[in-house]
Coordinates of C-alpha atoms and ligand atoms in Angstrom, one line a residue:
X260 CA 60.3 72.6 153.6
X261 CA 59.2 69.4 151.8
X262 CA 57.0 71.3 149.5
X263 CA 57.7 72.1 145.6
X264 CA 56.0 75.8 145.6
X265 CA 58.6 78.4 146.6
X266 CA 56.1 80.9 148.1
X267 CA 56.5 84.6 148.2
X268 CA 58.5 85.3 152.1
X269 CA 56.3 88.1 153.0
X270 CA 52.5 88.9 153.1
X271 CA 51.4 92.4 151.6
X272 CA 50.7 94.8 154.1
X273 CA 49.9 97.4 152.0
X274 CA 48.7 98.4 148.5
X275 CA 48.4 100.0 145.8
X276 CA 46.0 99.9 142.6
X277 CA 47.2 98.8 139.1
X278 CA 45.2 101.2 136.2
X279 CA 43.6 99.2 133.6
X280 CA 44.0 101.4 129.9
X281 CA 41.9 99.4 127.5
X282 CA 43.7 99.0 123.9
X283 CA 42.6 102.3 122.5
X284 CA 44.0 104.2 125.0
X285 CA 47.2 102.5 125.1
X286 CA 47.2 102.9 121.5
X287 CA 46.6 106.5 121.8
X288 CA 49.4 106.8 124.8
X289 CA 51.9 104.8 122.7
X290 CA 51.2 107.5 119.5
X291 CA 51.3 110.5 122.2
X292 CA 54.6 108.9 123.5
X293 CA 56.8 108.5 119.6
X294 CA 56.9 104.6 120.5
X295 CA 59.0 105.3 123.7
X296 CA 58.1 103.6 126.1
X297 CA 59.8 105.8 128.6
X298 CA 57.5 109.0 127.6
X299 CA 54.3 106.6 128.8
X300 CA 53.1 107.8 131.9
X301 CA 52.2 105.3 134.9
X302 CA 48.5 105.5 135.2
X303 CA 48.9 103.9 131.1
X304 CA 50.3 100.8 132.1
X305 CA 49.5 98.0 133.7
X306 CA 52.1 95.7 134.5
X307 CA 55.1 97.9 135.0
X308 CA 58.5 95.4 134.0
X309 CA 60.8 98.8 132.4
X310 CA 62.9 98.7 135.2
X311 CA 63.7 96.8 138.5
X312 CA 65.1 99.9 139.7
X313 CA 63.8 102.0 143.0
X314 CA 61.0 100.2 142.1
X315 CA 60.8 97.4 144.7
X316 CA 58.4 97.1 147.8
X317 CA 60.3 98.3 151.0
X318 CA 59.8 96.1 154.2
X319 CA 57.8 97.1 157.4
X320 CA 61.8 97.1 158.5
X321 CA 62.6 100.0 156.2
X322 CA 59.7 101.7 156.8
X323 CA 60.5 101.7 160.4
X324 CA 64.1 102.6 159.8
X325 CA 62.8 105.8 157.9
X326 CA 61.0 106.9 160.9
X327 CA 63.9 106.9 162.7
X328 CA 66.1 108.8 159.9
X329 CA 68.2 111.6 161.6
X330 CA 67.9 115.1 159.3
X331 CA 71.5 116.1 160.8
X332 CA 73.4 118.2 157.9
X333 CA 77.0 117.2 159.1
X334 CA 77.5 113.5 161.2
X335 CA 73.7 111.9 160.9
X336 CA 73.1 108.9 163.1
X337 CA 71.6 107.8 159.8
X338 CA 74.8 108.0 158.2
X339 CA 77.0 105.9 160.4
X340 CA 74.6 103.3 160.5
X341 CA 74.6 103.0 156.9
X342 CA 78.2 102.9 156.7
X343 CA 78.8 100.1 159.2
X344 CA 76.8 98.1 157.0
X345 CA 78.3 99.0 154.2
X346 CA 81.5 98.5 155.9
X347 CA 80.3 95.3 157.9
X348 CA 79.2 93.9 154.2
X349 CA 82.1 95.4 151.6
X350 CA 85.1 95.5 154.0
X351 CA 85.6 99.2 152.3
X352 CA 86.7 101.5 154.6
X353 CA 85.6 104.3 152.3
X354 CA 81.8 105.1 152.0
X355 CA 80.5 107.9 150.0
X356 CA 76.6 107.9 150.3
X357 CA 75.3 109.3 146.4
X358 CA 71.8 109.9 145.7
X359 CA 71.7 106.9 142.8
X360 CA 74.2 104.8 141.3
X361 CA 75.6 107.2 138.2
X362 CA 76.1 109.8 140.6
X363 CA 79.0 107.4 142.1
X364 CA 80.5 106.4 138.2
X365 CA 80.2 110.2 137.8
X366 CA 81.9 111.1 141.1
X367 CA 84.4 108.1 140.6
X368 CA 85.1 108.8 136.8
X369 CA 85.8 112.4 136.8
X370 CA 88.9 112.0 139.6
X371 CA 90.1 109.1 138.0
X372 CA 89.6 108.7 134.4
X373 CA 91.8 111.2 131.8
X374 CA 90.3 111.9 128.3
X375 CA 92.3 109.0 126.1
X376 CA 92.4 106.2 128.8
X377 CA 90.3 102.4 128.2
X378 CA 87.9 101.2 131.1
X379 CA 87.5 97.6 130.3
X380 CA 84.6 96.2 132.0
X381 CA 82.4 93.0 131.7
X382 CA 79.6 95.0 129.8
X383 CA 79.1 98.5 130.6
X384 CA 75.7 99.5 132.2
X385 CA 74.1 102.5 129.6
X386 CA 74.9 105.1 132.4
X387 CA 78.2 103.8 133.3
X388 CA 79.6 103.8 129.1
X389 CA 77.7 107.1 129.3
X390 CA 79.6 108.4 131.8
X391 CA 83.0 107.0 130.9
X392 CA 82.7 108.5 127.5
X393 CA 81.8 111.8 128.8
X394 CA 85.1 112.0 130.3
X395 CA 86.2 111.5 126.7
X396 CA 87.7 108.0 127.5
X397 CA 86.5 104.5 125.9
X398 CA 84.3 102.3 127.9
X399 CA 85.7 98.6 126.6
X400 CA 83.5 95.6 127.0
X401 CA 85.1 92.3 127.1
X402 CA 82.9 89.5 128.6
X403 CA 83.7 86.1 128.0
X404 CA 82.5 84.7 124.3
X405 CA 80.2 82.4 126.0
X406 CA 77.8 85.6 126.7
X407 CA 77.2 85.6 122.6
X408 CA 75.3 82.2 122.5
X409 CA 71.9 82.9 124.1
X410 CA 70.6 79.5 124.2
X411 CA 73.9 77.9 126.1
X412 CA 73.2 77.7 129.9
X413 CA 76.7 78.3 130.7
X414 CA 76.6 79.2 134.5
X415 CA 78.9 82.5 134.3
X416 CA 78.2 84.2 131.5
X417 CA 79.1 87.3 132.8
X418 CA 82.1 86.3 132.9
X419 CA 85.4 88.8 131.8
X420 CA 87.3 87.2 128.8
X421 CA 90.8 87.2 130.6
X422 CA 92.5 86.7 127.4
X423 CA 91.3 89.4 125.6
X424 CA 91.7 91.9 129.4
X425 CA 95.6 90.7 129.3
X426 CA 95.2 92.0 125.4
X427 CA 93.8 95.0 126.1
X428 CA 96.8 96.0 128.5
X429 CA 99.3 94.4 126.4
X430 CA 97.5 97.0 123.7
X431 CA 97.0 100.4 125.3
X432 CA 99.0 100.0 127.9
X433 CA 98.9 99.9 131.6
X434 CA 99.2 104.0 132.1
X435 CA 95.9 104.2 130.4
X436 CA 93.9 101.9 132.2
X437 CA 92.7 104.2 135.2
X438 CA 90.5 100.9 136.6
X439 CA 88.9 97.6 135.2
X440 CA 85.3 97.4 136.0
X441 CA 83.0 94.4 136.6
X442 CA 79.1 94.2 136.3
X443 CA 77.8 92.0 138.7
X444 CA 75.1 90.7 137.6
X445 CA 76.4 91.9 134.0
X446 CA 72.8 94.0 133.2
X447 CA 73.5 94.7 129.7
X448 CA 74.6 91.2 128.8
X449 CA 71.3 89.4 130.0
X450 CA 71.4 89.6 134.3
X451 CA 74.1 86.9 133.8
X452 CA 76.5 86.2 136.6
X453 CA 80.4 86.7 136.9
X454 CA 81.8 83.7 139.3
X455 CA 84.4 84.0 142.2
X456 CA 86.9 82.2 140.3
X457 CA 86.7 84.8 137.5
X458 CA 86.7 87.8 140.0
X459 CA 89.8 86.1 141.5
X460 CA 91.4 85.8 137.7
X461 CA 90.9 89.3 137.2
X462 CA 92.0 90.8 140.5
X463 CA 95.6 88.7 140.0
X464 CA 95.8 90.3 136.2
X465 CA 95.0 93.7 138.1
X466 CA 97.9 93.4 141.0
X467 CA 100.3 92.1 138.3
X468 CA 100.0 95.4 136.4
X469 CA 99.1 97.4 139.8
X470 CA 95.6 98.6 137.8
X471 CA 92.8 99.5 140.6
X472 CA 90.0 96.6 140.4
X473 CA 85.8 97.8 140.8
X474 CA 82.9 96.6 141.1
X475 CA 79.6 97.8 139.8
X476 CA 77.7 96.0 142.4
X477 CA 74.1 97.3 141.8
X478 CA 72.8 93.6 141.7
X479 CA 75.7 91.9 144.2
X480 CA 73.1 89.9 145.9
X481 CA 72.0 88.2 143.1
X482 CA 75.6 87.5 142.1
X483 CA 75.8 86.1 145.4
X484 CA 73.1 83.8 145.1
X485 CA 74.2 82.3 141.7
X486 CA 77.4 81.7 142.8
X487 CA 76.0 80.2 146.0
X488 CA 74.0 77.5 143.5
X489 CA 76.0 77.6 140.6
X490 CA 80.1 77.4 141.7
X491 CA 81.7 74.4 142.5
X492 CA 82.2 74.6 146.6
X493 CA 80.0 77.6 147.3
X494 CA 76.5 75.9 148.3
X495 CA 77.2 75.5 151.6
X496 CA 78.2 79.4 152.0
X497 CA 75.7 81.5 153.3
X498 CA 75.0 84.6 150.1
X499 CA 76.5 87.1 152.7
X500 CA 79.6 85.2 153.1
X501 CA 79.5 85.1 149.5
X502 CA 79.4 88.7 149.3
X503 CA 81.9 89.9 151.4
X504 CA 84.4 87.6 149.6
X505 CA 83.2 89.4 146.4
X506 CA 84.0 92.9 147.8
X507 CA 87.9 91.5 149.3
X508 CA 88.7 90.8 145.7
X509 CA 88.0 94.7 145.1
X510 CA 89.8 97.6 145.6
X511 CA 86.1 99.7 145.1
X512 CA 82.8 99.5 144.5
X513 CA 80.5 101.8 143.1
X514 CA 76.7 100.7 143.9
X515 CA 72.8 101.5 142.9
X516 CA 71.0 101.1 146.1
X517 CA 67.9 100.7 143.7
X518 CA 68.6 97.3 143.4
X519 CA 70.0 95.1 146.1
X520 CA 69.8 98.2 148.1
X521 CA 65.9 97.3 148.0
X522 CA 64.9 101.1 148.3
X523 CA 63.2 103.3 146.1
X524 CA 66.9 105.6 145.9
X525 CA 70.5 105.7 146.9
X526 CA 73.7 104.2 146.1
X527 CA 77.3 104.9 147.2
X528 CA 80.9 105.2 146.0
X529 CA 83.5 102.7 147.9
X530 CA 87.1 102.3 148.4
X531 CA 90.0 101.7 150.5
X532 CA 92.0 104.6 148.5
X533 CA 92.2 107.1 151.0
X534 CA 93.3 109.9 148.9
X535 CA 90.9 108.9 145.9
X536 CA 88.3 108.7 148.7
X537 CA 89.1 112.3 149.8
X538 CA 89.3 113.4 146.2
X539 CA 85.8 112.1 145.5
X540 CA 84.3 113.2 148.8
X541 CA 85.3 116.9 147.5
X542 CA 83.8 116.7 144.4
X543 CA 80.6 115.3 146.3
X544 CA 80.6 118.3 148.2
X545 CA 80.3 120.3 145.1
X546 CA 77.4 118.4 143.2
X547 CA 75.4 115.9 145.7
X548 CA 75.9 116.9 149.3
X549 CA 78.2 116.7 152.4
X550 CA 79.9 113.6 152.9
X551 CA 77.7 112.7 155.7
X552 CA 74.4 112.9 153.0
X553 CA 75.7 112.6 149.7
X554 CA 72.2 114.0 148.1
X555 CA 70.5 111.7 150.4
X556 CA 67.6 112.0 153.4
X557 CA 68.3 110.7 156.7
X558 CA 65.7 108.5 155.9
X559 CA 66.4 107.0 153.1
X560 CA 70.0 106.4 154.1
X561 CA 68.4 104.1 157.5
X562 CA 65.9 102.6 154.1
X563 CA 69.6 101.7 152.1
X564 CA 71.1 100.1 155.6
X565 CA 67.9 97.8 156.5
X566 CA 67.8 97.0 152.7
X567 CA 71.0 95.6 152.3
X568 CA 70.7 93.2 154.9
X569 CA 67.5 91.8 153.6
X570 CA 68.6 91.7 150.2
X571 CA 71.4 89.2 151.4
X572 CA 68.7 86.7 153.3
X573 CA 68.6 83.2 151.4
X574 CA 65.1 82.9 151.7
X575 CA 64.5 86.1 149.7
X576 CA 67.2 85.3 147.5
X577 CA 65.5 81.7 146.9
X578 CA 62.2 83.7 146.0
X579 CA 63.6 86.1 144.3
X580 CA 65.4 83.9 141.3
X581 CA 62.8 81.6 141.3
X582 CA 60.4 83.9 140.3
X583 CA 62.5 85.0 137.6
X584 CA 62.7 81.9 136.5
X585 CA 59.3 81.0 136.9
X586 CA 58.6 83.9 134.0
X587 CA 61.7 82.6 132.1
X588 CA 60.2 79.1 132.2
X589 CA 57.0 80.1 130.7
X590 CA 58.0 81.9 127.9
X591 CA 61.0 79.1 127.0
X592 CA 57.6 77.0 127.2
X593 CA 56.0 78.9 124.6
X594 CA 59.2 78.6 122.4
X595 CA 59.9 82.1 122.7
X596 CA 63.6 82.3 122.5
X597 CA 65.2 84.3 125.6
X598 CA 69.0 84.8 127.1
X599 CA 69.7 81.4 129.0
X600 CA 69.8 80.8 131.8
X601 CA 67.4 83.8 133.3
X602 CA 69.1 86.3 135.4
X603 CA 67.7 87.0 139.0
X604 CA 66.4 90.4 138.1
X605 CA 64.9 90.1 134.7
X606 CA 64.0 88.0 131.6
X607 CA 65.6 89.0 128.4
X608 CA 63.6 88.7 125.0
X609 CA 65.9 88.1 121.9
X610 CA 63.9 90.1 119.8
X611 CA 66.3 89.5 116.8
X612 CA 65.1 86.0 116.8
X613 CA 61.6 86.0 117.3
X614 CA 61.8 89.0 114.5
X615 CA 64.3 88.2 112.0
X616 CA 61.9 89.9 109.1
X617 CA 62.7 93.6 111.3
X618 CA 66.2 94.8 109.9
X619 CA 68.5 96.2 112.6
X620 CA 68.0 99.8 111.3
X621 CA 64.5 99.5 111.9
X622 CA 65.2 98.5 116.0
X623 CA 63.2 94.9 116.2
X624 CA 63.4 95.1 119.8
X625 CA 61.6 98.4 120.4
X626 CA 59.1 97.2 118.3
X627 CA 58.9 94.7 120.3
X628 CA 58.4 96.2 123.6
X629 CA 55.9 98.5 122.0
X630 CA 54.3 95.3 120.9
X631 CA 54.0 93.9 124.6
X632 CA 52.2 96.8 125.4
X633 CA 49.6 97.4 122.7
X634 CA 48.5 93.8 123.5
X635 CA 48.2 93.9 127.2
X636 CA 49.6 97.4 128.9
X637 CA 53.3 95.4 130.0
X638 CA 56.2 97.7 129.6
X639 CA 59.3 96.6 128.9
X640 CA 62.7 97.9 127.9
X641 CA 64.8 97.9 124.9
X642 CA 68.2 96.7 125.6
X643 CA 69.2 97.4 122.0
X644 CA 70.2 99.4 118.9
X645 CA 68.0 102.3 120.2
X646 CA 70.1 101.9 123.7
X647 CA 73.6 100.9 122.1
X648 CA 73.5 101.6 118.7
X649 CA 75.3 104.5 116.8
X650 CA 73.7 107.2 113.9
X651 CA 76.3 108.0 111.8
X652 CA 77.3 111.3 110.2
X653 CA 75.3 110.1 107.1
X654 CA 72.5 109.0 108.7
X655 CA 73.5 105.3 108.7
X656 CA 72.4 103.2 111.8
X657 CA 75.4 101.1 113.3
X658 CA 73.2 98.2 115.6
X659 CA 73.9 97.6 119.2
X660 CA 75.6 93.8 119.9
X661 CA 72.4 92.4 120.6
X662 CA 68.5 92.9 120.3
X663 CA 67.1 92.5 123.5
X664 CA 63.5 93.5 125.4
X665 CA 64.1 93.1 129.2
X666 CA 61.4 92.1 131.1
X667 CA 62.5 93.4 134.1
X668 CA 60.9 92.3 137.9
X669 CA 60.7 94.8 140.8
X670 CA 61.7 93.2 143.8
X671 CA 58.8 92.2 146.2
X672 CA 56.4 94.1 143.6
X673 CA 53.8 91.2 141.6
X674 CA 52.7 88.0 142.6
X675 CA 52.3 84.7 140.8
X676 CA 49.0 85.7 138.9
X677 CA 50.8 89.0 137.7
X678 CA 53.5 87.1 136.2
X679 CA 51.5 84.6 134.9
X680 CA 49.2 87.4 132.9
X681 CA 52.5 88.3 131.5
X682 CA 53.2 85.4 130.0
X683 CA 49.8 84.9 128.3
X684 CA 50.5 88.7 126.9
X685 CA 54.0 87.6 125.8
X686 CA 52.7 84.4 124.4
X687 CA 49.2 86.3 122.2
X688 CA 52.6 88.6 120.7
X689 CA 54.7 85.6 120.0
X690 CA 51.8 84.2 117.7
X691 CA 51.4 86.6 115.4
X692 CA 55.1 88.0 115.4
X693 CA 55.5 87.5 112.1
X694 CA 52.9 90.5 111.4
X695 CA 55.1 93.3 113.3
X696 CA 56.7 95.9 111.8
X697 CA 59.6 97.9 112.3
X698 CA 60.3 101.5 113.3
X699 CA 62.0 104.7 112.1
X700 CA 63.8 106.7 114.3
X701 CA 62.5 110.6 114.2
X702 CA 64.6 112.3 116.7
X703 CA 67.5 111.4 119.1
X704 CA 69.3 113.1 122.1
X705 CA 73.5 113.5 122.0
X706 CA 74.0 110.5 124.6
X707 CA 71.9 108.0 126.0
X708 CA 69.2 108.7 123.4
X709 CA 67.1 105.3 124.3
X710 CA 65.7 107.4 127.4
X711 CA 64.0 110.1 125.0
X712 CA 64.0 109.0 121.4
X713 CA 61.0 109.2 119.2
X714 CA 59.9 107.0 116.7
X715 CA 57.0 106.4 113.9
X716 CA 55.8 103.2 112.3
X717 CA 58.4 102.2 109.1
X718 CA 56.1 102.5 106.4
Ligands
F0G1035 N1 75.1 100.0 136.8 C1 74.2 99.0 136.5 C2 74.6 97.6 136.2 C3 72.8 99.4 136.5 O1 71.9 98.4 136.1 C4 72.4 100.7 136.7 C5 71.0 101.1 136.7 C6 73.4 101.6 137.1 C7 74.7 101.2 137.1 C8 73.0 103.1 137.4 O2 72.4 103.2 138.6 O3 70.1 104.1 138.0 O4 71.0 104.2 140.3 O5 71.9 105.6 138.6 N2 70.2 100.4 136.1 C9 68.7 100.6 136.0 C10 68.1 99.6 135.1 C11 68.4 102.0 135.6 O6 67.0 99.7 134.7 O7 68.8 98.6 134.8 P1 71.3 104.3 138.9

């Protein structure tokens, strides 16, 4: 089309109100919830940007699909339809439905990892390090050192550092490296992209040391995309294309159907590993569900199929970045400083910057989400010290590797005018951030404490 505006590729068809709290009520939810943003209940915010996760719009398609979901226990028609197109899209012969994506790093972790080993990975997703510590192994992030300058627009900073992955086997040793992980898009480290060229770097380190090669692939659309615009000879690939050369460089995948799965819950566990397969199925049998459900309805498994085709059409694709950027634009207008360039699924605040009076200890980027909302009901999340920071023994705080807010975007969710009311919100913050404080951290959980922390005003 010969027209700038890159309009929405859909119409709404149905919907559903937004709840307006006015300040003292948000106020008085923000108290109730210890300055988590997590303990805030729906109905208390108004623009909803905590996650991107389950939380998308499902298409008249999926809704369709659903009514068609087969209930079967054992050998759904549900089932093998999503596992052609997981098939048809991976090339994974292996496909083990899970009810959400942790359930597959849980599944995958516990048959593969032994207490002691090293998962190197890109950046580790908070539920992913979670759950490779729990196996009492270390979750290694190595991403490429362009990741560290938030203002570069570097194309692939998701990158891995291949350097410093040949290191890490030189170091530990190829016998305790049960798998090397990449993010795609790298969540943790701003939404940022890992390029084909890099996958293919890290699957030739992989065969020369025989080391099984995954993918988390929550956001493998949007990796698809950026590669698609981004990489040298890839424009005139279509994103599926695209995809299914990501998944040939892999020998597995383990996914969040939340995301590019464009439905409200699922994921799966992929491989060609036969005997890993069967080893994961039986533990599936024991916590999620028979191999045929995995924790799964009928329905939403038809919801996951029709998603990830949609997720993989350009023109949604060409919407769906641009309206990240759109945000990102905005506040880089404002001189708000942000990870560059934006990811497809969020905007990323660097809350360290546009705070540097908040010490570390006293988690500038939670106060900063908590900010967003006191001034106009947007929630946020912290992607920081509260998320990937450490309380030692002593009490001491060791900080996370960056202080982030991410303004996350549900797919298909808020139009223009939504997005645009964010930015004034972000924008009436940004002037007076100089008179935010910081915040004291009350009580924590023994892992993945960000999720139900609480928190009072540092004094
Ligand atoms: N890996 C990545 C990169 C993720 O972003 C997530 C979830 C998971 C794994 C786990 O998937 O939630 O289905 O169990 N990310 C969400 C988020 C929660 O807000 O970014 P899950």
């Amino acid at each position: 089309m010969p027209y700038r505006t890159i309009i929405e590729p859909f119409r709404i068809h149905t919907v559903e109100p937004i709840d307006f709290p006015d300040a003292a009520q948000r106020r008085g939810a923000l108290e109730r919830a210890g300055y988590n943003l997590f303990e805030l209940h729906a109905d208390e915010v108004i623009i909803d940007l905590l996650t991107d996760s389950g939380t998308g719009a499902m298409s008249t398609a999926q809704w369709a699909g659903m009514m068609r979901g087969d209930e079967s226990y054992a050998g759904s028609r549900s089932f093998y339809r999503f596992r052609d197109t997981v098939s048809a899209i991976t090339g994974l012969s292996q496909v083990i439905p899970t009810h959400q994506g942790r359930a597959a790093e849980r599944i995958l972790f516990q048959t593969a990892i032994e207490p002691g080993d090293v998962v190197p990975n890109n950046t580790h997703f908070d539920t992913t390090r979670a759950n490779v510590e729990f196996q009492g192994a270390e979750a290694r992030d190595l991403v490429t050192s362009e990741a560290k300058d938030h203002g570069s627009s570097y194309p692939f900073k998701g990158n891995m550092d291949t350097e410093r992955l040949r290191h890490t086997i030189a170091e530990v040793g190829r016998d305790r490296i049960p798998l090397v992980m990449l993010t795609v898009t790298n969540n943790s480290g701003g939404g940022q992209p890992v390029s084909l060229a890099n996958m293919r770097e890290v699957r030739t380190i992989c065969d020369e040391h025989d080391i099984p090669f995954f993918l988390d692939a929550c956001r493998f659309a949007e990796n698809a995309w950026f590669i698609k615009s981004r990489e040298e000879g890839q424009a005139d690939r279509s994103p599926r294309d695209i995809a299914t050369e990501m998944f040939s460089l892999v020998d597995g995948a383990t996914m969040s159907a939340k995301k590019d799965g464009m439905s409200n819950i699922g994921g799966f566990l992929a491989m060609n590993d036969a005997r890993l397969a069967e080893a994961c199925r039986n533990l599936l049998i024991l916590t999620e569900g028979f191999p045929t459900y995995g924790g799964l309805a009928g329905y939403d498994l038809e919801a996951v199929a029709q998603g990830l085709e949609e997720a993989l059409d350009p023109e949604y694709l060409r919407y769906r970045t641009r309206s990240t950027a759109y945000l990102a634009d905005k506040v880089d207008r404002a001189g708000i400083p942000i990870i560059k360039p934006p990811g497809g699924h969020a905007v990323y605040l660097d809350a360290a910057a546009m705070l540097p009076h908040i010490p570390r200890s006293q988690f500038p980027a939670q106060a900063l989400a908590c900010a967003l909302y006191l001034e106009g009901g947007v929630r946020g999340v912290e992607i920081g010290s509260v998320m990937f920071g450490k309380r030692l023994e002593d009490g001491t705080e060791v900080p996370g590797p960056n202080e982030l807010v991410r303004l996350a975007v549900p797919r298909r969710t808020y139009t223009q005018s939504h997005i645009d009311y964010v930015g004034e919100v972000l924008i009436a913050v940004a002037e007076r951030a100089d008179e935010l404080s910081g915040l004291r951290l009350t009580y924590q959980a023994p892992w993945l404490r960000h999720f139900t922390a609480r928190f009072e005003p540092a004094a």
